[in-house]
CSV table of C-alpha atoms in Angstrom, one decimal:
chain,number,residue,atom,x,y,z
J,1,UNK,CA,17.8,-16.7,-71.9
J,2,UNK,CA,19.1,-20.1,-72.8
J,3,UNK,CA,23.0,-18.8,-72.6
J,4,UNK,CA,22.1,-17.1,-69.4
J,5,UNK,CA,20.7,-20.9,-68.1
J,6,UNK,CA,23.4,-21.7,-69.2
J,7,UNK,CA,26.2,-19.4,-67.3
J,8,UNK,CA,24.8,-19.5,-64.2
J,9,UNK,CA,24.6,-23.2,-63.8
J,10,UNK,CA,28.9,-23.1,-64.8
J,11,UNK,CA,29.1,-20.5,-61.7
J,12,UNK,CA,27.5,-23.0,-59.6
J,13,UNK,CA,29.2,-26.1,-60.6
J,14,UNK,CA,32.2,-23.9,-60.8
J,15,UNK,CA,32.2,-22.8,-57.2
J,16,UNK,CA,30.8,-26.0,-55.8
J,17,UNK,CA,33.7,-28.1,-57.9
J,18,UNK,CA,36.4,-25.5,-56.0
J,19,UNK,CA,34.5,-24.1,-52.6
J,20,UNK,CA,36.6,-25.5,-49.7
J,21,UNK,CA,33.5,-26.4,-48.1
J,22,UNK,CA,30.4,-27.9,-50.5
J,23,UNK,CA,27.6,-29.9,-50.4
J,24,UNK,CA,24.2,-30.4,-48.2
J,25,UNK,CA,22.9,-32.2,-45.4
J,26,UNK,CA,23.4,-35.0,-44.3
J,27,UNK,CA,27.0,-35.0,-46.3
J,28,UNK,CA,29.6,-32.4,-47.0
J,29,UNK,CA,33.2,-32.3,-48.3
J,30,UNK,CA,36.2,-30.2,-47.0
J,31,UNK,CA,39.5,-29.5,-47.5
J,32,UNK,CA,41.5,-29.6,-43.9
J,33,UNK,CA,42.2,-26.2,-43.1
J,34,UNK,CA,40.1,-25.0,-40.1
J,35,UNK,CA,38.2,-22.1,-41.9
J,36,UNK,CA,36.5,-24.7,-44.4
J,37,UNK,CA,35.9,-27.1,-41.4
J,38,UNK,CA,34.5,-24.4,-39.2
J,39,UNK,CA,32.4,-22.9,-41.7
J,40,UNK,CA,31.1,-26.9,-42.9
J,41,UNK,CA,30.5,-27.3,-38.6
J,42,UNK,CA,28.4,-24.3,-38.8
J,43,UNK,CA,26.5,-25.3,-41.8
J,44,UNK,CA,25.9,-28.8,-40.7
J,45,UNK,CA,22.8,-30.3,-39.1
J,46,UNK,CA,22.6,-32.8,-35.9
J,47,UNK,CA,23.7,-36.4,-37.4
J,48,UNK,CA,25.8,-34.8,-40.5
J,49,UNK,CA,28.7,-36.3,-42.0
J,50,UNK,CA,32.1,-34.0,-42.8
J,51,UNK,CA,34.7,-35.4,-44.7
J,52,UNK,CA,37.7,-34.3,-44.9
J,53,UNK,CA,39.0,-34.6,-48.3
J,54,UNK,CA,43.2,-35.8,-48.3
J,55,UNK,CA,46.1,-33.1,-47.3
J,56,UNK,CA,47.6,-31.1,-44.7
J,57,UNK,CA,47.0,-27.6,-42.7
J,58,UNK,CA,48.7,-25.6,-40.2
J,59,UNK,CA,45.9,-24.7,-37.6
J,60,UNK,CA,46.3,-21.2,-35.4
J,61,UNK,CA,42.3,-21.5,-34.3
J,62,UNK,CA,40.1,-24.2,-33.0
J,63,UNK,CA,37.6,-26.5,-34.9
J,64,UNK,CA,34.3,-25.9,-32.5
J,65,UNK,CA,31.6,-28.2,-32.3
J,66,UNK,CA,28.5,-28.0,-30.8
J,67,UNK,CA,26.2,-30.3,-32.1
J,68,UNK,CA,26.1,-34.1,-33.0
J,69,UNK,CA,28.4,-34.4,-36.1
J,70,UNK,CA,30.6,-37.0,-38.0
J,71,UNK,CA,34.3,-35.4,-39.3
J,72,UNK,CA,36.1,-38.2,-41.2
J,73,UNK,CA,38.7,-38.3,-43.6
J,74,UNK,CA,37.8,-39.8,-47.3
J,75,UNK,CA,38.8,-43.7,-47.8
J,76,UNK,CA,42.3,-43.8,-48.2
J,77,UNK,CA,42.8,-40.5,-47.5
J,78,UNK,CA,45.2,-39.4,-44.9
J,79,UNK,CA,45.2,-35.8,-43.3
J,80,UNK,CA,47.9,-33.9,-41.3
J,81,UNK,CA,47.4,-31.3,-39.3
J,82,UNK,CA,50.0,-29.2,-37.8
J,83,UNK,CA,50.0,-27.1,-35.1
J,84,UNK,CA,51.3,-23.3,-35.6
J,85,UNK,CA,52.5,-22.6,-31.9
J,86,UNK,CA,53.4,-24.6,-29.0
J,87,UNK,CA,50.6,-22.9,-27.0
J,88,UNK,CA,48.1,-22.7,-29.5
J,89,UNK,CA,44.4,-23.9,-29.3
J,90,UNK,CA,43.3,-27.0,-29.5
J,91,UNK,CA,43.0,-28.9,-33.0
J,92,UNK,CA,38.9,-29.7,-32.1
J,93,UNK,CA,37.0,-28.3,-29.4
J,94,UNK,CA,33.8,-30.2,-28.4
J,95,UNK,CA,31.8,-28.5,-25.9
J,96,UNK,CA,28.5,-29.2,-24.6
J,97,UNK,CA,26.6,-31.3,-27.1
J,98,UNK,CA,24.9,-33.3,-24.3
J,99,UNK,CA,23.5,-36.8,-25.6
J,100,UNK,CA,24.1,-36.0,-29.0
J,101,UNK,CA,27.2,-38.2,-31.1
J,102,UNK,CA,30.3,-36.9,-32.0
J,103,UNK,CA,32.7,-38.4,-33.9
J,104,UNK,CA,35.8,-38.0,-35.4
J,105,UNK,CA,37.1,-40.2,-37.4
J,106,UNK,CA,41.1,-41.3,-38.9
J,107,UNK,CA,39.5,-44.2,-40.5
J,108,UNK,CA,40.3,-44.6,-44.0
J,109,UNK,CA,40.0,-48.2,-44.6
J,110,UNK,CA,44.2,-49.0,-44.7
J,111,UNK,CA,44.0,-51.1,-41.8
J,112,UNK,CA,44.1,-50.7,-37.6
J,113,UNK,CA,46.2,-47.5,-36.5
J,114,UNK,CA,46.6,-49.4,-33.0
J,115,UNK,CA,48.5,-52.2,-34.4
J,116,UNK,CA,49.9,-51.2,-38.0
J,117,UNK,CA,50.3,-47.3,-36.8
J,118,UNK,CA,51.5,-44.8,-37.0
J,119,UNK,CA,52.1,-44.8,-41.0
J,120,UNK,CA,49.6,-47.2,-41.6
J,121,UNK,CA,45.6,-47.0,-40.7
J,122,UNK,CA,46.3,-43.9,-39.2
J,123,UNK,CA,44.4,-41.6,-41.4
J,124,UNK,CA,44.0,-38.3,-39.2
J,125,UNK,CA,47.3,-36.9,-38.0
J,126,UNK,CA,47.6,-34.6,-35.0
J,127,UNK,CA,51.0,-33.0,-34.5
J,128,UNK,CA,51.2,-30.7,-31.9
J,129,UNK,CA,54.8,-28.2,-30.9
J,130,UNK,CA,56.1,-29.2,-27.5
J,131,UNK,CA,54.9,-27.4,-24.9
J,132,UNK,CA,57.1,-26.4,-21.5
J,133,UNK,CA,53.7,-24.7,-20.3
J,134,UNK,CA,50.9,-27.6,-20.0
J,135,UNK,CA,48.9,-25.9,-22.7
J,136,UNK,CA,49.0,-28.3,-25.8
J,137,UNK,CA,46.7,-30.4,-26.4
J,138,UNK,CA,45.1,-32.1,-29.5
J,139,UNK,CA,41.4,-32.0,-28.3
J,140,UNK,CA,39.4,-30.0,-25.4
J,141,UNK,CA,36.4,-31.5,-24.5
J,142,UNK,CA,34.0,-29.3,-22.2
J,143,UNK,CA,30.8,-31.3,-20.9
J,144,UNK,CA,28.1,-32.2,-20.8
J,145,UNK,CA,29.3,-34.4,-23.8
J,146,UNK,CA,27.8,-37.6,-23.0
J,147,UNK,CA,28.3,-39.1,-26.3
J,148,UNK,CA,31.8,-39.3,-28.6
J,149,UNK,CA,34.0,-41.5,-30.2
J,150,UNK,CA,37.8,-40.5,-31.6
J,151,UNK,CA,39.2,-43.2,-33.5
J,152,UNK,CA,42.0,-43.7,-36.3
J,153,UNK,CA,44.3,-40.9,-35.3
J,154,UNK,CA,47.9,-40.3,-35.0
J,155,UNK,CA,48.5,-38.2,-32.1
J,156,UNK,CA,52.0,-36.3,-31.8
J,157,UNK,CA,53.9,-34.4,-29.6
J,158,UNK,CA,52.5,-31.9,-27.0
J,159,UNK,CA,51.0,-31.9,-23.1
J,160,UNK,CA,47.9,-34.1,-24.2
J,161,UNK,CA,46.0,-35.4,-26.6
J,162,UNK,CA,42.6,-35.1,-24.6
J,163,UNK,CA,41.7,-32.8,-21.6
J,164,UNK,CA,37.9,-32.7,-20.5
J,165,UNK,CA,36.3,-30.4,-18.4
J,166,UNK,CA,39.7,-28.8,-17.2
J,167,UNK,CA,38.1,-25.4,-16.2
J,168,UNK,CA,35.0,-24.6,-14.5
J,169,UNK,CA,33.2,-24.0,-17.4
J,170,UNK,CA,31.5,-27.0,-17.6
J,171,UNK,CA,28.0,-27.9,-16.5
J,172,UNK,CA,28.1,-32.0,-17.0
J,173,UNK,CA,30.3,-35.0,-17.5
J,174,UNK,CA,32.1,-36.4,-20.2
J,175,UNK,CA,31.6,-39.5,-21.4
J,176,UNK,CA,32.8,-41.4,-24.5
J,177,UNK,CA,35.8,-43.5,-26.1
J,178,UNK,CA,39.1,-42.9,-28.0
J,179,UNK,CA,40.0,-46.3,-29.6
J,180,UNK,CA,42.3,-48.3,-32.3
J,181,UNK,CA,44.7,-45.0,-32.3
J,182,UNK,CA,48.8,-44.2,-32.1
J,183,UNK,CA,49.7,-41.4,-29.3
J,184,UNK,CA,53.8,-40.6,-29.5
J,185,UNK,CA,55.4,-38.7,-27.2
J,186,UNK,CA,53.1,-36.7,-24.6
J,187,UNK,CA,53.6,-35.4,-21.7
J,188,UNK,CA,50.6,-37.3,-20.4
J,189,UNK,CA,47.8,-38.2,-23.3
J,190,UNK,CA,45.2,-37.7,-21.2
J,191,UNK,CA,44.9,-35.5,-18.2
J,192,UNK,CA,41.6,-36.8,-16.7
J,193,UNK,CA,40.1,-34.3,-14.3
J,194,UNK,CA,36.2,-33.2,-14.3
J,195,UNK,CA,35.9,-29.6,-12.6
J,196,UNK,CA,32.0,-27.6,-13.4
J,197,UNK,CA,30.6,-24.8,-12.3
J,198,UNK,CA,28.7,-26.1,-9.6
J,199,UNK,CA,31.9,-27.1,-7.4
J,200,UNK,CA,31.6,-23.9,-5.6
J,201,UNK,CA,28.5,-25.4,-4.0
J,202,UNK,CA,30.7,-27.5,-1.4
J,203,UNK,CA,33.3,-24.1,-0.4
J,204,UNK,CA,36.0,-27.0,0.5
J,205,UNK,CA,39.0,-24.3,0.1
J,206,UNK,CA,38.8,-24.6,-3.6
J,207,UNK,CA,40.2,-21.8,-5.2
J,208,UNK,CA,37.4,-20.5,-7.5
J,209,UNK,CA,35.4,-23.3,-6.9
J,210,UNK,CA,36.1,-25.5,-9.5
J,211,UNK,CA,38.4,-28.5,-9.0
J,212,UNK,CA,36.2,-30.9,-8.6
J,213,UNK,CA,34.1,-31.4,-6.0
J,214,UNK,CA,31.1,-31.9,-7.7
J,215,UNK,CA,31.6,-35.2,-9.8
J,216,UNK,CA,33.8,-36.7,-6.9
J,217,UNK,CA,30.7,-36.1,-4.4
J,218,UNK,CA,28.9,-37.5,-7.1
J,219,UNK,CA,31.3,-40.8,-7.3
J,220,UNK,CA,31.8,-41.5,-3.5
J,221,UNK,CA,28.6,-43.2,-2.2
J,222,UNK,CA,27.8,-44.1,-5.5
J,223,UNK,CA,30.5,-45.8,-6.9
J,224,UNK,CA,28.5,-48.2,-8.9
J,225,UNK,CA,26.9,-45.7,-10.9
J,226,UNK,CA,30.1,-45.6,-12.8
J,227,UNK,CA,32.5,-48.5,-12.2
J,228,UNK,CA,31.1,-51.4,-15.1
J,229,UNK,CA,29.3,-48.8,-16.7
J,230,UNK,CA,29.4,-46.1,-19.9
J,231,UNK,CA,29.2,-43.0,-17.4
J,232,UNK,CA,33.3,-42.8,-18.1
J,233,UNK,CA,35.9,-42.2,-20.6
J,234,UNK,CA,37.5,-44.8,-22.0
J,235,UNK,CA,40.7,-45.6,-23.5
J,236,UNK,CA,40.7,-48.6,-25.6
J,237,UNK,CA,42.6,-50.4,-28.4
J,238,UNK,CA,44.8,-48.1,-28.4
J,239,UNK,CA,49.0,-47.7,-28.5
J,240,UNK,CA,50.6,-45.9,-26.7
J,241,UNK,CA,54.4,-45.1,-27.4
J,242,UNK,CA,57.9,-42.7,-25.8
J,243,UNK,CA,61.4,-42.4,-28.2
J,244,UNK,CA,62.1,-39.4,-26.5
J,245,UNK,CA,60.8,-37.2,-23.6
J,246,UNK,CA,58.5,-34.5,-24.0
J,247,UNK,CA,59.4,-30.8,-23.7
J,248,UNK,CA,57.1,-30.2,-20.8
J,249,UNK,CA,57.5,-31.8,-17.1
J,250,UNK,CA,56.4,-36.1,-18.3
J,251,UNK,CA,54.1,-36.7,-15.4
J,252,UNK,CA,52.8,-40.6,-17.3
J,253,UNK,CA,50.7,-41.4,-20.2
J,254,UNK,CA,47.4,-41.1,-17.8
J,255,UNK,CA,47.5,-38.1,-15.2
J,256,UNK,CA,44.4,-37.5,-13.3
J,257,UNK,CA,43.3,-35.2,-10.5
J,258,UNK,CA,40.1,-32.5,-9.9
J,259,UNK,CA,37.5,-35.7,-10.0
J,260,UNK,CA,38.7,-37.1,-12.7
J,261,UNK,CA,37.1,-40.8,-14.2
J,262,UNK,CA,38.9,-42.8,-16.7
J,263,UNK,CA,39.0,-46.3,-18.4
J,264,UNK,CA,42.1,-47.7,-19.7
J,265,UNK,CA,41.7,-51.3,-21.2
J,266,UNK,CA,43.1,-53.9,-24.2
J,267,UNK,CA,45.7,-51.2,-24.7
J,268,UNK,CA,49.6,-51.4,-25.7
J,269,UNK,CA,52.1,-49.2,-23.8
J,270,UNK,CA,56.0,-48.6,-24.3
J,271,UNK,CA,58.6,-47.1,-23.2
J,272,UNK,CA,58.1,-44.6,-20.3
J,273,UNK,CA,57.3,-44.7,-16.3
J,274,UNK,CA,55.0,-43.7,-14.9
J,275,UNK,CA,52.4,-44.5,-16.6
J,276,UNK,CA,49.6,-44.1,-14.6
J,277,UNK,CA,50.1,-41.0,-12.1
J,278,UNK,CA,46.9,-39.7,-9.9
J,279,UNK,CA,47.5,-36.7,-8.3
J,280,UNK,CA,47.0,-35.6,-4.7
J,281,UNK,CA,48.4,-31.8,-5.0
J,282,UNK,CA,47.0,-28.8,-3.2
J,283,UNK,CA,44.1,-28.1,-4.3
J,284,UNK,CA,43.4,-31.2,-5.9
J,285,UNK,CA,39.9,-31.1,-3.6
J,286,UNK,CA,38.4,-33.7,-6.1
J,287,UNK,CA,39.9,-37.4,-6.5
J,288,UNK,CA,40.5,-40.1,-9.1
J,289,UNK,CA,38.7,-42.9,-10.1
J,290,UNK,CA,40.4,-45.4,-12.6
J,291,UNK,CA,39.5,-48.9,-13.9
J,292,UNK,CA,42.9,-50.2,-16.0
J,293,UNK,CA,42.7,-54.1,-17.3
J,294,UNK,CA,43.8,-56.4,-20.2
J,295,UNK,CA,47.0,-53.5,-20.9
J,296,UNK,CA,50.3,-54.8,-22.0
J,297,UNK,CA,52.4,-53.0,-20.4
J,298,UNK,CA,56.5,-52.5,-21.4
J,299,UNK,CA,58.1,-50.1,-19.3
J,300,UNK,CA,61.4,-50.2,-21.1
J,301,UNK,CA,62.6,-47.1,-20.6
J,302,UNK,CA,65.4,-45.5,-21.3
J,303,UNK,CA,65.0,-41.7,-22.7
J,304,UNK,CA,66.8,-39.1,-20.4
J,305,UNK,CA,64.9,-36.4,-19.1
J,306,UNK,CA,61.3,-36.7,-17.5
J,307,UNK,CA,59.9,-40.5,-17.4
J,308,UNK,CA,61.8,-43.5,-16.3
J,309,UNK,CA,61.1,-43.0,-12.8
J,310,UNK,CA,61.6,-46.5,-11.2
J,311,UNK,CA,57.5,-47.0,-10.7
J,312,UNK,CA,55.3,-48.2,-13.4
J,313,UNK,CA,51.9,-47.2,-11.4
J,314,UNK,CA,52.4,-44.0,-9.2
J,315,UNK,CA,48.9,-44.1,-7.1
J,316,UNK,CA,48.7,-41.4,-5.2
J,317,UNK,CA,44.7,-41.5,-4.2
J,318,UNK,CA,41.2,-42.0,-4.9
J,319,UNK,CA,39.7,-45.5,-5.9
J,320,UNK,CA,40.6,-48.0,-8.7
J,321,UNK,CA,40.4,-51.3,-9.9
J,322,UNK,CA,43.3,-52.7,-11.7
J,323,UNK,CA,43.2,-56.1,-13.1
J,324,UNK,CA,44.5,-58.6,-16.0
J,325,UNK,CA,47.3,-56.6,-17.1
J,326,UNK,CA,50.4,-58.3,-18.1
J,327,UNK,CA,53.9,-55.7,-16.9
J,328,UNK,CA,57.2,-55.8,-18.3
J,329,UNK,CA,59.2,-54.2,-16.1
J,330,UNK,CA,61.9,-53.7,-14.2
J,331,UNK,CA,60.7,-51.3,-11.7
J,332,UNK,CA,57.6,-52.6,-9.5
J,333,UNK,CA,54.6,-52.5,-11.2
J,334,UNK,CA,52.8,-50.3,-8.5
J,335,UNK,CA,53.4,-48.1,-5.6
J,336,UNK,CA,50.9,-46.4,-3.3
J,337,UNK,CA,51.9,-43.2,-1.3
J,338,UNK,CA,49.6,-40.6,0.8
J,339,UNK,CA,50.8,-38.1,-1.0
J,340,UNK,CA,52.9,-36.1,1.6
J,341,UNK,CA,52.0,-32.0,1.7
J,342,UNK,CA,48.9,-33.0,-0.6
J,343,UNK,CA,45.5,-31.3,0.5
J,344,UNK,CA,43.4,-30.0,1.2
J,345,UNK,CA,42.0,-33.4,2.1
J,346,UNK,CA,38.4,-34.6,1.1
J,347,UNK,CA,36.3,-37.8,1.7
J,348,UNK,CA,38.4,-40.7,-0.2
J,349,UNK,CA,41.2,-38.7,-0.9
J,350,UNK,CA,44.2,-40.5,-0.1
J,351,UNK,CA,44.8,-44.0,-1.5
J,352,UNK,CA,41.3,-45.8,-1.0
J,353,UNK,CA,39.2,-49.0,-2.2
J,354,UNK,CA,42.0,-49.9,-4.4
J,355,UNK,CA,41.6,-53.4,-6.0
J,356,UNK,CA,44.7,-54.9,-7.3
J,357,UNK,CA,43.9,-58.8,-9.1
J,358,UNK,CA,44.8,-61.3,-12.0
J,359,UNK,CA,48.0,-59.1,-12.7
J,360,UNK,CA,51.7,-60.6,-14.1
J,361,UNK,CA,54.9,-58.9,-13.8
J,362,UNK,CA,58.0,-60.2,-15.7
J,363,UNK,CA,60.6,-58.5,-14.3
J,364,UNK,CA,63.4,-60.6,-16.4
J,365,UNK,CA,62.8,-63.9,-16.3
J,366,UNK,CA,59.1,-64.7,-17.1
J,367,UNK,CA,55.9,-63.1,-16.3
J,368,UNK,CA,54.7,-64.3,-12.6
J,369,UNK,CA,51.2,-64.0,-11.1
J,370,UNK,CA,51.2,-61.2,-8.7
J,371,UNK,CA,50.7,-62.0,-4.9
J,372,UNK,CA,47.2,-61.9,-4.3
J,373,UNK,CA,45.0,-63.2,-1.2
J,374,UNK,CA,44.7,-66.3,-2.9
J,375,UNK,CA,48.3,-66.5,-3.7
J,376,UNK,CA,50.5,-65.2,-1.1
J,377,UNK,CA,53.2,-66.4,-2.8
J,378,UNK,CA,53.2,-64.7,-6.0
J,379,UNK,CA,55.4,-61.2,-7.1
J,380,UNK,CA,55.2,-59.0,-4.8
J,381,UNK,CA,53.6,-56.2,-7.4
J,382,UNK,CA,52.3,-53.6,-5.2
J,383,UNK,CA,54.6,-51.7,-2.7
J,384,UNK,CA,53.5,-48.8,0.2
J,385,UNK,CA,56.1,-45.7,-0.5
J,386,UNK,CA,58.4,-45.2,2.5
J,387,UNK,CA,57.9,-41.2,2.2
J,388,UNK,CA,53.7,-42.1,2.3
J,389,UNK,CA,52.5,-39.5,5.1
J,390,UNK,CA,49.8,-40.4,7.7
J,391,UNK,CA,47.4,-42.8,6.9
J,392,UNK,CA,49.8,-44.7,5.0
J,393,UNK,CA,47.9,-47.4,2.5
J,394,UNK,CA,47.4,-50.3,4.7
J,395,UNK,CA,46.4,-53.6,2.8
J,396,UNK,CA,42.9,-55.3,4.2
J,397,UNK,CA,43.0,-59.0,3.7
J,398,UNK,CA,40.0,-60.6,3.6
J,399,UNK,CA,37.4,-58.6,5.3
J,400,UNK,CA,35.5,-55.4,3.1
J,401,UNK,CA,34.9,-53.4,6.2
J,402,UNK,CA,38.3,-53.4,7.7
J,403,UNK,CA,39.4,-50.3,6.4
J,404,UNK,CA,39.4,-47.7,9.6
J,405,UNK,CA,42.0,-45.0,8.8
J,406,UNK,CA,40.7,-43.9,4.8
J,407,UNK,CA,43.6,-45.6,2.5
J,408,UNK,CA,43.4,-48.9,2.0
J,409,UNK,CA,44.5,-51.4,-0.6
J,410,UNK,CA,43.2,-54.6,-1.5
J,411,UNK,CA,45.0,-57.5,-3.2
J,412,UNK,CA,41.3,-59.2,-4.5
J,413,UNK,CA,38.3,-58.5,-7.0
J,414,UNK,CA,36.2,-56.7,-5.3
J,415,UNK,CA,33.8,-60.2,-4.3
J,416,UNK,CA,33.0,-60.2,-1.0
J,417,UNK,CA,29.8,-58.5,-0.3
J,418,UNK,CA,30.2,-55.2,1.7
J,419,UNK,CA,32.8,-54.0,-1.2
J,420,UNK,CA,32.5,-50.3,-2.4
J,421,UNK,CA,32.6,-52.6,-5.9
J,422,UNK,CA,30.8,-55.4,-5.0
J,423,UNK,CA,29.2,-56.5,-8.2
J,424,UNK,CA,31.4,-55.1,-10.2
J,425,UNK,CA,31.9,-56.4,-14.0
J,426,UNK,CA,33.5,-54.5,-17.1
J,427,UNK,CA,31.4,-52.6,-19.5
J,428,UNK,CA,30.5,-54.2,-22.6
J,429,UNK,CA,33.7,-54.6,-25.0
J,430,UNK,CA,34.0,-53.6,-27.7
J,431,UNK,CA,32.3,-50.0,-26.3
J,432,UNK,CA,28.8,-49.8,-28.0
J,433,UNK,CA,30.1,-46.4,-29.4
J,434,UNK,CA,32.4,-48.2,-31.9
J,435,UNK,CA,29.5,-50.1,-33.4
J,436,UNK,CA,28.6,-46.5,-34.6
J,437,UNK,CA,31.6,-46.8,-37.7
J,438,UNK,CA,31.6,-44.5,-40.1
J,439,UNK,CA,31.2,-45.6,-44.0
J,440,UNK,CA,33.8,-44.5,-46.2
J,441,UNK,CA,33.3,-42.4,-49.2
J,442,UNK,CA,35.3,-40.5,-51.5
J,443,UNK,CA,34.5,-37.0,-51.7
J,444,UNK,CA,33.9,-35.5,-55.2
J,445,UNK,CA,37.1,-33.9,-56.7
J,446,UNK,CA,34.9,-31.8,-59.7
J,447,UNK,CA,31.8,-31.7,-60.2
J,448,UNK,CA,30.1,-31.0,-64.2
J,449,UNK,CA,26.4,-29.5,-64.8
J,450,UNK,CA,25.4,-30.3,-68.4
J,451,UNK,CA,21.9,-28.3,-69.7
J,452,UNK,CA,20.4,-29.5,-71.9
């Protein structure tokens, strides 16, 4: 009896020291290849911890998550995956974990991937193929995920890094942050855009009924419910970097249409124009709302091919607010066009309620405050494209209610009540979601069972 004790306590500590996935909630180990993630996923509680132990895979299938779950790599651990077609799924796929946290996690403890990246702090590597087809991307996000933070990670190569509720699949929002990572070489990292099922609702000429409608009917009238507030994605602390232009058409590190809502703040960008492109094609029947401030901004641009496109900021409609950045440019920091042939056309679809403030541009020979109602004199930063259809972007000085033809521009904050924005401060920085960092352990590399 005692030898047979005895044998299966080695089988156990046998298969737990060598099972790809092992362990028990609230914590479990994994090597990196997406069967032993997956399968620690599905055995995982709400509020577990996955790490992932140090190495590399090549990933043909999706990582789906569902529920509230921490994947991070082991302290000084640093994990690579790779891609196995240009077209292939997505590395993770969160979908509709509602208020529930998810987090995944590069940090390993070697320092801040933002500013010592990419070999250096950057302890989750994402390297996708290049895609000619606007199918690659690093992680899909399908709402309602209210919750997430992605943080750490090297992201390589490929059409994005993040899409979010780019079908009409989803049934909620997206909200979370991506922060102190290294993006390199995408198309456009994040192509912000929020379609759901319940677009249909509104029959505006959409084909299928899903580019949305519903989250921009939701914004327009109540823009305060998200301006200042976490009801957005944000970008934050992050760098963002071009050596060489991406496989598939560069349309700028942020492209947005379908009702998309994105953050971009404290970040670091090089190398590419534009950087910031929101989209008015047909059937974009849903806008774009951004808030961009406290960016460093380099255009320097010089890779052939897509990118370099002689406008830093390409705004092509919806709202924004765009504020204490500091450009280094050649080109003009920002132009404004009604997009021509763009439609079908919605409430606040063309260029409108755009605030443009506290802004420098050193185009050479020193960075300048940008002309502004308070200082007419400053760089002229903001320019009205000459091929802008009807209503071109007319700029309203002074007054809030002067706006009669649907694009208008302002060179103000947003101060003077009567303002779709008046009232308007930034959310809380750093985003409460990075409070929630992970704690690094090393995962067990053998385990022994001694009986006695």
């Amino acid at each position: 009896m005692r030898k047979l004790l005895q044998f299966v306590f080695f089988m156990m500590a046998t298969q737990t020291a060598w099972s790809a996935c092992s362990g028990s909630s609230p914590n479990w180990t994994s090597t990196p290849d997406s069967s032993s993630v997956q399968t620690c996923v599905n055995n995982a509680s709400n509020g577990d911890t996955i790490t992932l132990s140090s190495g590399s895979a090549t990933y043909s299938s999706t990582v789906t998550i569902s529920k509230g779950l921490t994947i991070k790599v082991a302290s000084g651990a640093t994990v690579t995956l790779t891609s196995s077609t240009s077209s292939g799924p997505a590395f993770f796929t969160i979908t509709g974990t509602g208020s529930n946290f998810v987090h995944i996690s590069g940090d390993n403890g070697t320092g801040d991937c933002k500013t010592s990246g990419p070999t250096t702090g950057c302890g989750l590597v994402l390297v996708r193929q290049n895609d000619p087809g606007f199918q690659a991307r690093a992680v899909h996000i399908t709402g309602p995920v209210l919750s997430f933070r992605l943080d750490h990670i090297q992201g390589n190569k490929g059409d994005a890094f993040l899409y979010s509720n780019d079908d009409g699949s989803a049934t909620g929002e997206v909200h979370g942050v991506i922060d102190h990572s290294y993006l390199l070489n995408y198309a456009r990292s994040y192509f912000a855009q929020n379609q759901m099922r319940t677009d249909g609702t509104f029959g505006l000429n959409c084909p299928g009924g899903s580019n949305g409608e519903t989250s921009w009917h939701s914004f327009i009238g109540h823009q305060m419910s998200y301006a200042g507030t976490g009801n957005l994605i944000y970008f934050e602390d992050d760098q963002f970097n071009w050596t060489a232009a991406p496989a598939s058409p560069g349309q700028g590190a942020f492209y947005s249409q379908y009702g998309g809502m994105v953050v971009i703040r404290y970040n670091i960008l090089n190398g590419w124009s534009p950087y910031i492109t929101d989209e008015a094609d047909n059937p974009a029947c849903g806008s774009v709302y951004y808030e961009v401030y406290n960016n460093t901004i380099n255009e320097n641009c010089s890779i052939t091919g897509y990118g370099c496109e002689g406008k830093v900021f390409d705004i092509r409609s919806g709202n924004g607010l765009y504020h204490n950045n500091a450009f280094v440019s050649s080109d003009i920091p920002a132009t404004l066009i009604s997009y021509p042939n763009g439609g079908p056309k919605v409430v606040g679809h063309d260029p409108n309620n755009i605030y443009w403030w506290n802004n420098t541009w050193d185009s050479g020979s020193g960075a300048r405050a940008c002309q502004s109602d308070s200082n007419p004199s400053g760089a002229v930063c903001v320019q009205v494209d000459s091929s802008s259809e009807t209503p071109k972007p007319t700029r309203i000085i002074g007054a809030a209610s002067g706006c009669s033809n649907g694009a208008c521009y302002y060179l103000r904050p947003p101060t003077t009540a009567g303002d779709v924005f008046f009232g308007y401060n930034p959310y809380a920085y750093p985003h409460p979601l990075i409070a929630n960092s992970v704690t690094q352990v090393n995962p067990p590399t053998a385990l022994i069972v001694t009986v006695q």
